[in-house]
Short mmCIF file of C-alpha atoms in Angstrom, two decimals:
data_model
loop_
_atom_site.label_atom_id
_atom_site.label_comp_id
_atom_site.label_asym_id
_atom_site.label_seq_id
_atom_site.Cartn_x
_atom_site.Cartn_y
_atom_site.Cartn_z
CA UNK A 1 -34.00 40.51 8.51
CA UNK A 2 -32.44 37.13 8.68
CA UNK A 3 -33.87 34.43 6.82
CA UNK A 4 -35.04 31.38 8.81
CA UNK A 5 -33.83 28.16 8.13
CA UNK A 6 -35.75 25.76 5.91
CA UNK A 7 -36.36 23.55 8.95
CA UNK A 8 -37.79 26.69 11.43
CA UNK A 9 -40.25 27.58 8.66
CA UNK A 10 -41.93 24.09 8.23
CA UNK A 11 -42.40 24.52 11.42
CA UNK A 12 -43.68 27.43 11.82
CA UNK A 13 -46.29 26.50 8.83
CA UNK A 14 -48.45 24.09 11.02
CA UNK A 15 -47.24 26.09 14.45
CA UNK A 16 -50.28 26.86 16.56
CA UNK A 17 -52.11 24.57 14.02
CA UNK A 18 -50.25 21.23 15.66
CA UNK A 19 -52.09 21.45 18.77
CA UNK A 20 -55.17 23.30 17.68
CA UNK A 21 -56.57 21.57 14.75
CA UNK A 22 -57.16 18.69 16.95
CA UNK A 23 -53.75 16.72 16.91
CA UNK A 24 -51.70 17.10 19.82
CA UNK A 25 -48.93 14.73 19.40
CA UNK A 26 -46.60 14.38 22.90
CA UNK A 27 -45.31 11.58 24.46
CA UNK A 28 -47.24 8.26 24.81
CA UNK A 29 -49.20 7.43 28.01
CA UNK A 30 -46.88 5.28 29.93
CA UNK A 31 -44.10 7.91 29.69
CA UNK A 32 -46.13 11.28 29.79
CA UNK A 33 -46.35 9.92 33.47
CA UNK A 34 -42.57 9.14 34.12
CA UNK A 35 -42.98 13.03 33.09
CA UNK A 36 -44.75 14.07 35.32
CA UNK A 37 -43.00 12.36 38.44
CA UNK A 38 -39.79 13.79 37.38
CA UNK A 39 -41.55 17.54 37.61
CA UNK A 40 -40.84 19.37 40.88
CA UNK A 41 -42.70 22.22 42.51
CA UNK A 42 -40.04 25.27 41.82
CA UNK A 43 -37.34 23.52 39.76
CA UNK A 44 -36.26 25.12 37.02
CA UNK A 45 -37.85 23.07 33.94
CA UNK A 46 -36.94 23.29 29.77
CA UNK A 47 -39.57 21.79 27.20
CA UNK A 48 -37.35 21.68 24.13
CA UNK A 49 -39.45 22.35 21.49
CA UNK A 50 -42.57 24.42 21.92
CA UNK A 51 -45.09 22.34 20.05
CA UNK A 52 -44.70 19.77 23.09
CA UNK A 53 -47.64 21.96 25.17
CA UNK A 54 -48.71 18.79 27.01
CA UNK A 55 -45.54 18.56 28.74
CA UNK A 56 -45.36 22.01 29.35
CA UNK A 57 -48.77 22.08 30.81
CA UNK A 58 -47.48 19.06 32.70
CA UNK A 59 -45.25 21.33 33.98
CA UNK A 60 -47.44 24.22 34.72
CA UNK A 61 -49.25 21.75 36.87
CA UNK A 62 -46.55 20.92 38.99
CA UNK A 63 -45.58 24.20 39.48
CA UNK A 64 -42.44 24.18 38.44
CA UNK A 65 -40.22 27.30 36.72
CA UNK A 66 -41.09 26.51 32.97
CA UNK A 67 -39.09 28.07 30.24
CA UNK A 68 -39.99 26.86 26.86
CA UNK A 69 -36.83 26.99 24.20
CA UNK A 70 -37.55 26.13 19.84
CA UNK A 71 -35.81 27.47 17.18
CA UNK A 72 -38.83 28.53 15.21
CA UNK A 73 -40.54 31.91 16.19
CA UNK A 74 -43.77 31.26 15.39
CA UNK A 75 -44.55 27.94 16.92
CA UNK A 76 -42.42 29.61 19.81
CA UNK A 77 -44.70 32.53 20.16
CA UNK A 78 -47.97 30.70 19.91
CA UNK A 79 -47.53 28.08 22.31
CA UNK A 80 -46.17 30.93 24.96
CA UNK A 81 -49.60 32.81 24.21
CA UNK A 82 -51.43 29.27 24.95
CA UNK A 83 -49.45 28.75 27.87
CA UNK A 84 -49.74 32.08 29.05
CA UNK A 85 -45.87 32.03 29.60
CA UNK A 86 -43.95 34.91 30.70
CA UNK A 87 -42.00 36.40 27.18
CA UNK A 88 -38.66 35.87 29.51
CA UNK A 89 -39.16 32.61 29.84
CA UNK A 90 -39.42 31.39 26.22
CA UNK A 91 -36.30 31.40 24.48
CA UNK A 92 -35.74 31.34 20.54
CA UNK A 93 -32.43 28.98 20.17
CA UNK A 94 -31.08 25.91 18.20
CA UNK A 95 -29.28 23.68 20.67
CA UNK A 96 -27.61 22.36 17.80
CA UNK A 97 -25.70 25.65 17.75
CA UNK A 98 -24.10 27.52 20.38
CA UNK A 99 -26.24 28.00 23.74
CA UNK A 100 -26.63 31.64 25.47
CA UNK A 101 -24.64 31.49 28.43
CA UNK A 102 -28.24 32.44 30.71
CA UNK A 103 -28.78 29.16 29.47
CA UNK A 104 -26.14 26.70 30.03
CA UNK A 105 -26.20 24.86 33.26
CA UNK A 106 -29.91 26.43 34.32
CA UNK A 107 -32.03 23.19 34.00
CA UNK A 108 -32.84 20.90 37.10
CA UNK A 109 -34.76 19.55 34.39
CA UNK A 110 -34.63 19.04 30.34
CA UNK A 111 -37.10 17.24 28.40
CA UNK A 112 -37.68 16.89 24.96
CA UNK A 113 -39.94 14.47 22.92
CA UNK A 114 -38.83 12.83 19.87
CA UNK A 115 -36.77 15.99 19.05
CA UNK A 116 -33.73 13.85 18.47
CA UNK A 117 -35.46 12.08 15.82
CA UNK A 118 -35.86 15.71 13.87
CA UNK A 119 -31.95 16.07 14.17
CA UNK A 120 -29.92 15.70 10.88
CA UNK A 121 -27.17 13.04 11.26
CA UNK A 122 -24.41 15.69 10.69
CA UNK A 123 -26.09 17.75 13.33
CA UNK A 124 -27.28 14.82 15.95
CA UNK A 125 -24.26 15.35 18.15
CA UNK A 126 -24.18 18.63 18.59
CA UNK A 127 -27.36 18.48 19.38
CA UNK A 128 -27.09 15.85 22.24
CA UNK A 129 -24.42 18.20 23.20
CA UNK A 130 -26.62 21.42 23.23
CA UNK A 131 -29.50 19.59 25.39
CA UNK A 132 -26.92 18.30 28.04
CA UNK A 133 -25.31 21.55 28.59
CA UNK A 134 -29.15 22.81 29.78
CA UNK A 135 -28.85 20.83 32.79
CA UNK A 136 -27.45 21.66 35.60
CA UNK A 137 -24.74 19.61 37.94
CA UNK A 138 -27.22 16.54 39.15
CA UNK A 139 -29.57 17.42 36.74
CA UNK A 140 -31.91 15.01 34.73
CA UNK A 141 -32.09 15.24 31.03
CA UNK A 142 -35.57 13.19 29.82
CA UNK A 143 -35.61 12.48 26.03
CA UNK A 144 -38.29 9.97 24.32
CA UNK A 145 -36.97 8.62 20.92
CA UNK A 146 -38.05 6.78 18.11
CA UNK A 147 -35.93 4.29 17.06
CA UNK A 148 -35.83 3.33 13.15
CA UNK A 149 -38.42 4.43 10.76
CA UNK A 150 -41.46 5.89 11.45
CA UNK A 151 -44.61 4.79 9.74
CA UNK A 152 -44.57 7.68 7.81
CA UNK A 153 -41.38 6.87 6.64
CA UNK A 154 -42.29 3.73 5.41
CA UNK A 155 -45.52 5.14 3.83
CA UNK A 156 -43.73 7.54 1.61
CA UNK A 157 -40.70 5.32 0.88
CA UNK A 158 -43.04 2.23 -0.71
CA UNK A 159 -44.92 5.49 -2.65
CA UNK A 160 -41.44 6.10 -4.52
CA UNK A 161 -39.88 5.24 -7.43
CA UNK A 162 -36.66 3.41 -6.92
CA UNK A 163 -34.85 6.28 -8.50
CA UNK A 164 -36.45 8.49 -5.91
CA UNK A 165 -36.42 6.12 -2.86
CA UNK A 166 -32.19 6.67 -3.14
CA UNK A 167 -32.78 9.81 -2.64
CA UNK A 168 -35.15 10.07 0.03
CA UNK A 169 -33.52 7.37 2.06
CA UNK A 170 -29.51 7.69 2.84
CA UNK A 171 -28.18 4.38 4.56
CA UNK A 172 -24.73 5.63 4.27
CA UNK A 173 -25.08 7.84 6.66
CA UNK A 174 -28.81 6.61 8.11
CA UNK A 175 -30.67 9.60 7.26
CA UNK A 176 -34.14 10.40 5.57
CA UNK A 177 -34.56 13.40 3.56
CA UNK A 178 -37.69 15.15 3.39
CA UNK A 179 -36.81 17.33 0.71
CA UNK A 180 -37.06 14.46 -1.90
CA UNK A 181 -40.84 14.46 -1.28
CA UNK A 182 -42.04 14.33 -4.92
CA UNK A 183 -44.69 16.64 -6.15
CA UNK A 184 -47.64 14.43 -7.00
CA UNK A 185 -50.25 12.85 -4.75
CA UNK A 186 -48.75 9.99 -2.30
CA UNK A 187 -50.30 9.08 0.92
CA UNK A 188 -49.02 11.57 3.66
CA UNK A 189 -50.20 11.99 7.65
CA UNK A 190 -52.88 13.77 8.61
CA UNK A 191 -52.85 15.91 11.89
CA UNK A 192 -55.86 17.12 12.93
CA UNK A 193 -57.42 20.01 10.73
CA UNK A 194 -54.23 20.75 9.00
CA UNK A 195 -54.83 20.97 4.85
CA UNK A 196 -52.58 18.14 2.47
CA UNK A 197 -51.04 20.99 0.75
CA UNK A 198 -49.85 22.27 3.57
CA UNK A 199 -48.56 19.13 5.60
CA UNK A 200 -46.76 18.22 2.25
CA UNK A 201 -44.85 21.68 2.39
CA UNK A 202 -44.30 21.07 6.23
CA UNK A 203 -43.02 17.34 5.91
CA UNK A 204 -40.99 18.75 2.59
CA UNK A 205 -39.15 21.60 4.95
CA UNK A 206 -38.27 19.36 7.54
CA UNK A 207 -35.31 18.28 5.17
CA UNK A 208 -32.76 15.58 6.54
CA UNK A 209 -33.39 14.00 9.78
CA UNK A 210 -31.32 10.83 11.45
CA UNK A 211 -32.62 7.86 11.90
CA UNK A 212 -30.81 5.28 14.10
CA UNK A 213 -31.26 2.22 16.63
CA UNK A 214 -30.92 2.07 20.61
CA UNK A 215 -27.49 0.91 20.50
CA UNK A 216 -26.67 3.98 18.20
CA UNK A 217 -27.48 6.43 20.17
CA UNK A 218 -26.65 5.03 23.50
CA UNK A 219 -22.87 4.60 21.78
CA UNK A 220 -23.70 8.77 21.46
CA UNK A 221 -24.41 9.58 24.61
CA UNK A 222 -21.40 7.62 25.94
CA UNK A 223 -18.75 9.21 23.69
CA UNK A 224 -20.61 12.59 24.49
CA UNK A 225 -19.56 12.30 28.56
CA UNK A 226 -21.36 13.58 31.23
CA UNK A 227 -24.27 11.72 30.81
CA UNK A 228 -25.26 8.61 32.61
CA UNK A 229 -28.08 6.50 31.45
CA UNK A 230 -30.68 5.99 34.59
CA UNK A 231 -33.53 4.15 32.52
CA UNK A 232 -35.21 3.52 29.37
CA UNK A 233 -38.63 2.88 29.22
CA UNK A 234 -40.33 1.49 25.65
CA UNK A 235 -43.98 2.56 25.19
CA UNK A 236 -46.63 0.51 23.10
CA UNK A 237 -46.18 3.25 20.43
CA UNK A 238 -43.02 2.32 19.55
CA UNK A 239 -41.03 5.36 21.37
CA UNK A 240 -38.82 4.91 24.30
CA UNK A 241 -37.93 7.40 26.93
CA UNK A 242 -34.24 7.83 27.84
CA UNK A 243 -33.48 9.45 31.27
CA UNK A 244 -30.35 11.02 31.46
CA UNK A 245 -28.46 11.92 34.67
CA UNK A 246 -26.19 14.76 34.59
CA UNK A 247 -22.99 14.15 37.51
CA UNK A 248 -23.89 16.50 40.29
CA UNK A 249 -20.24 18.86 41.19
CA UNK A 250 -17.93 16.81 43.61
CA UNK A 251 -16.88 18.92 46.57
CA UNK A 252 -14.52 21.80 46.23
CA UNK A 253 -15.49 21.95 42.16
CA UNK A 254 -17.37 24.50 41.03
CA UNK A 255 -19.73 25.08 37.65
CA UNK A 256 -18.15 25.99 34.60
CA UNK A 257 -20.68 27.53 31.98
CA UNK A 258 -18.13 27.98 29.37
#
């Protein structure tokens, strides 16, 4: 049996735990709404990343074709069993790797929240790449984002040594890395019933993840192609939403999946 990456097994420690133990994360008021309006009755739908089971419910509710795609089995499998989704309609896969070809071009609709923010930098493109090739020709791709630092971020990063803080933060390359997470007691997040020991070995997993500003990653999704930006909306949180418009097939062309 294959090993799972580092970054599928921190997941997979808190998995049903994320939404169970009380914390449910998602998107922030003003743009779990834009959600909502861009759900249609019927249409095709991917929630990228399974512990998002607000939007999926949000989905659900609008009675639209829900698939559910996350690279981690276990947080996979639980939130299917919550939703009560169909096994052929959640789908174990990395979109920073290559997509299944069922996949590619299926999605009226993709959304993801702050999944770009759990990216490494080496890996950020190919990622971006991954969750436009879900849509489909006149498609809309919906991604909230948090630009900078987190407060977590900061939190740990002022609880390091200097020695440690140049490892845990990479400007070079504008990356944090988990992994330097030291061993003894610093303040850490707390999500719902989910034990310290165990949020320090999920946090720890989560390894290297990009951190960048609007301008960054709109300067991405421009080199990427085939994605126009259609709006941006910043919540009081500090997250923005990104809406993402996918060029619908001119006349006479036809869909490519490959």
């Amino acid at each position: 049996m294959t090993e799972l990456p580092a970054k599928a097994r921190a997941w997979d420690l808190v998995s049903g735990s994320y939404w169970n133990s009380g914390y449910y994360g998602g998107p922030a008021p003003e743009h779990d709404e834009i959600f909502r309006q861009l759900m249609r009755a019927g249409a095709p739908t991917a929630v990228v990343g399974a512990s998002t089971v607000s939007l999926s419910g949000a989905a659900q509710e609008a009675g639209a074709e829900l698939h559910v795609l996350d690279f981690a089995p276990g947080i996979l499998r639980e939130a299917g069993e919550w939703l009560g989704l169909p096994v052929d309609r959640q789908h174990l896969v990395d979109v920073t790797g290559p997509l299944p070809e069922r996949l590619r071009g299926r999605y009226e609709l993709a959304v993801a929240d702050r999944l770009v923010n759990r990216f490494s930098a080496a890996d950020l493109p190919a990622g971006l790449r991954g969750l436009r090739d879900l849509v489909a020709p006149g498609g809309t791709l919906a991604l909230t984002v948090r630009f900078g630092w987190y407060d977590r971020d900061r939190q740990i990063h002022d609880a390091l040594t200097p020695a440690e803080r140049k490892l845990f933060w990479r400007p070079d390359v504008g990356e944090i890395d988990y992994a330097a997470l030291p061993d003894r007691d610093i303040p850490l997040p707390t999500w719902g019933g989910i034990s310290g020991q165990v949020m320090r070995e999920h946090i720890r997993g989560r390894g290297r993840e990009a951190r960048f500003h609007k301008d960054e990653l709109l300067a991405m999704v421009a080199d990427l192609g085939g994605l126009v930006c259609t709006d941006l909306v910043e919540a009081t949180n500090g997250t923005a939403l990104v809406v993402l418009g996918k060029a619908a097939l001119g006349k006479g062309e036809h869909h490519d999946t490959a």
